[in-house]
mmCIF file of C-alpha atoms in Angstrom:
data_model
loop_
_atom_site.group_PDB
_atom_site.id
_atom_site.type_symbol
_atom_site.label_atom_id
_atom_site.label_comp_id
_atom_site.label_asym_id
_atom_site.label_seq_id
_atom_site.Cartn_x
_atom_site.Cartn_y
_atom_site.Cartn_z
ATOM 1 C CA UNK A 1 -14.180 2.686 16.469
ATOM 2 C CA UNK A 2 -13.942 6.187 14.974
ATOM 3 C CA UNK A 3 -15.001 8.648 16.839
ATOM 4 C CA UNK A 4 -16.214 12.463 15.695
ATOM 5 C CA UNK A 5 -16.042 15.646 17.818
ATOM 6 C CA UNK A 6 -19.985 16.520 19.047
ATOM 7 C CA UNK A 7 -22.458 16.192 21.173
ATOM 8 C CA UNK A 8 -22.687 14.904 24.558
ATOM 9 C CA UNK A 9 -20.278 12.731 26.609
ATOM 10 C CA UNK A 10 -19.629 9.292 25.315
ATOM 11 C CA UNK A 11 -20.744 6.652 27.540
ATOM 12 C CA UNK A 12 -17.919 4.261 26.795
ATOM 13 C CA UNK A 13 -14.823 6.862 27.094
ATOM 14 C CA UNK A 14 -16.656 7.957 29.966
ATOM 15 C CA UNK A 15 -16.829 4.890 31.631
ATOM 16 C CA UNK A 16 -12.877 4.679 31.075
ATOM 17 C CA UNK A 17 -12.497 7.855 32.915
ATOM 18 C CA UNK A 18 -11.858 10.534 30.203
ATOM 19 C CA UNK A 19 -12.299 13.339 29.712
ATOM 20 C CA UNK A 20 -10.827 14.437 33.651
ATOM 21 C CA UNK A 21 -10.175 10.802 35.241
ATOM 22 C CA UNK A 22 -8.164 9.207 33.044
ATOM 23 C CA UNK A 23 -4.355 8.162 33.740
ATOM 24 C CA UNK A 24 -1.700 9.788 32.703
ATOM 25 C CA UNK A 25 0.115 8.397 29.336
ATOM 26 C CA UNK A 26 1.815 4.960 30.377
ATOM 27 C CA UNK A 27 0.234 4.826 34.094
ATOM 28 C CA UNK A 28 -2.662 2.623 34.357
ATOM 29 C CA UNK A 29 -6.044 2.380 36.528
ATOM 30 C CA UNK A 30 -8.894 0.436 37.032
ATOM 31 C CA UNK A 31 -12.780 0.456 35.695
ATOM 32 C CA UNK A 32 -14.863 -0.723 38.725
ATOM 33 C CA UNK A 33 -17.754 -2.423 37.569
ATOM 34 C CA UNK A 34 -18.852 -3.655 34.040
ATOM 35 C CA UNK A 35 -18.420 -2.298 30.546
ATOM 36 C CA UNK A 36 -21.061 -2.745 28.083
ATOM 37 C CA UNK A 37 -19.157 -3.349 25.054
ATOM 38 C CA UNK A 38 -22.739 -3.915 23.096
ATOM 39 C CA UNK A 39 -22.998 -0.898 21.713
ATOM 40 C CA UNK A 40 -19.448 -1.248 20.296
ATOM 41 C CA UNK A 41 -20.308 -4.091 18.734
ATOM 42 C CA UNK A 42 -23.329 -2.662 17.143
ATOM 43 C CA UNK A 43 -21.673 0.088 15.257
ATOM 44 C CA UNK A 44 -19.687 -2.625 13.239
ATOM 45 C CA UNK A 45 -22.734 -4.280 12.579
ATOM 46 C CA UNK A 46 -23.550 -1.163 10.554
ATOM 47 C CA UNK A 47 -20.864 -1.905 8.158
ATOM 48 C CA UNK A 48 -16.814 -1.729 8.726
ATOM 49 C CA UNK A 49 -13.794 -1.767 6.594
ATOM 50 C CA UNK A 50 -10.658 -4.127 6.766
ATOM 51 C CA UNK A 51 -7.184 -4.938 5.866
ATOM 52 C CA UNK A 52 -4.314 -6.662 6.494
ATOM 53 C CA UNK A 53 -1.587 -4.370 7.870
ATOM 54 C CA UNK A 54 0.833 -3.582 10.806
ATOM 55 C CA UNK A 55 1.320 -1.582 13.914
ATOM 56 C CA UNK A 56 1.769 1.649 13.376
ATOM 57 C CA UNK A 57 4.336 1.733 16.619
ATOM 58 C CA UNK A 58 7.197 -0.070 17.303
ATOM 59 C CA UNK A 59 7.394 -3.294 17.278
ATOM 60 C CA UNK A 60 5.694 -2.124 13.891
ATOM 61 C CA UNK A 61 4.244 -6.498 14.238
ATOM 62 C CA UNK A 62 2.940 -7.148 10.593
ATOM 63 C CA UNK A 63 -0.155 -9.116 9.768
ATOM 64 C CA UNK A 64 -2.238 -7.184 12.092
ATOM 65 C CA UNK A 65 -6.101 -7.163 11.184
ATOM 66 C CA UNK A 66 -7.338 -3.861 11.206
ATOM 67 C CA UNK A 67 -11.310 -3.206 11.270
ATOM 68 C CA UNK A 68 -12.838 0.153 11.247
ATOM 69 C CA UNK A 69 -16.383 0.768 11.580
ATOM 70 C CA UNK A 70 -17.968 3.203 8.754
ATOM 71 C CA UNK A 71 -19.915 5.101 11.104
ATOM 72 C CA UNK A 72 -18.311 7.431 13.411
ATOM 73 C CA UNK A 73 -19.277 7.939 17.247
ATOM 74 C CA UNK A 74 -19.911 11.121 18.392
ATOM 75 C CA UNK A 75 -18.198 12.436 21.602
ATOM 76 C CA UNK A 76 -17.625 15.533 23.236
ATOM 77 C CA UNK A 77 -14.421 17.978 22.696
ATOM 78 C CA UNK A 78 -12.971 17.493 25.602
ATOM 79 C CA UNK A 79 -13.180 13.887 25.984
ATOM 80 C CA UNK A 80 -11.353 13.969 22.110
ATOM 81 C CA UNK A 81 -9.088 15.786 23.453
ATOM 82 C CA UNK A 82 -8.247 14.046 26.464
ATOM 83 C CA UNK A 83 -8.027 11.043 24.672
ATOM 84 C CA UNK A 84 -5.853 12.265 21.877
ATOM 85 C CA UNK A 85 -3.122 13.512 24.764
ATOM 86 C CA UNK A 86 -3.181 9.766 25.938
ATOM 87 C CA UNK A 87 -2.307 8.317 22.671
ATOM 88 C CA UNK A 88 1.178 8.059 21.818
ATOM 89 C CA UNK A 89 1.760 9.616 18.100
ATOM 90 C CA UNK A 90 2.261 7.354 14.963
ATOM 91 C CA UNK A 91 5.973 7.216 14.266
ATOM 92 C CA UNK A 92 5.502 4.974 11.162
ATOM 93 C CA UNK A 93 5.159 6.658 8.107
ATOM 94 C CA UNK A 94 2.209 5.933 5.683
ATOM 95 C CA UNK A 95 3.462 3.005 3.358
ATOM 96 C CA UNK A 96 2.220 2.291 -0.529
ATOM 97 C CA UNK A 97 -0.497 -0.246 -0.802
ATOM 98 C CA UNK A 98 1.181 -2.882 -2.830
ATOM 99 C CA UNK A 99 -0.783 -5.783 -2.632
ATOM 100 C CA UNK A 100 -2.591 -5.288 -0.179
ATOM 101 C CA UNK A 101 -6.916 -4.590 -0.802
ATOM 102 C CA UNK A 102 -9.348 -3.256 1.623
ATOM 103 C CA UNK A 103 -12.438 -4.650 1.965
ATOM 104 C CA UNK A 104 -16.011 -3.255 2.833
ATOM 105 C CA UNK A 105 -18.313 -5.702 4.521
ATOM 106 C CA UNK A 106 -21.880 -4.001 4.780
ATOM 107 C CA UNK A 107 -25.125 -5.486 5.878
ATOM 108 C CA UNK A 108 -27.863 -6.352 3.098
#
């Protein structure tokens, strides 16, 4: 899921605590109660790219499917930017294509 900076709170990323409950970077915690996970699934339905590539962190595994929905979710700034202080920074550099292909799977 992409997300873009505006608008109110995202349910989901609140739901996992952010933008003031989340853990710290490699501490964990747990979500009491459910996690609807529906309306994840629905922004793929509205189309989503893909590829064949790796990790962009160490173990750097290869043949790693990567989808990414076309349509960004909005959030609020601060849960953004909570969020990005949680995620460790991509120490893989960007790579040429070669063979690989993207593909674009859209609904009719």
């Amino acid at each position: 899921v992409r997300f873009r900076y505006g608008g109110a709170d995202n349910t989901l990323l609140s739901r996992l605590g952010l933008p003031s409950g989340a853990p710290a970077r490699g501490a964990t915690m747990s979500v009491q109660g459910d996690i609807d996970l529906a309306s994840v699934v629905d922004i793929f339905r509205k189309g989503y790219y893909y590829y064949e590539g790796s990790l962009t962190t160490p173990p750097c595994t290869e043949n790693v499917h990567w989808y990414i929905a076309v349509e960004e979710v909005p959030a609020s700034a601060a849960q953004l930017d909570a969020l990005s202080c949680l995620i460790a920074s991509t120490t893989r550099p960007a790579e040429p294509m070669n063979s690989r292909t993207w593909s674009l799977s859209v609904p009719h």
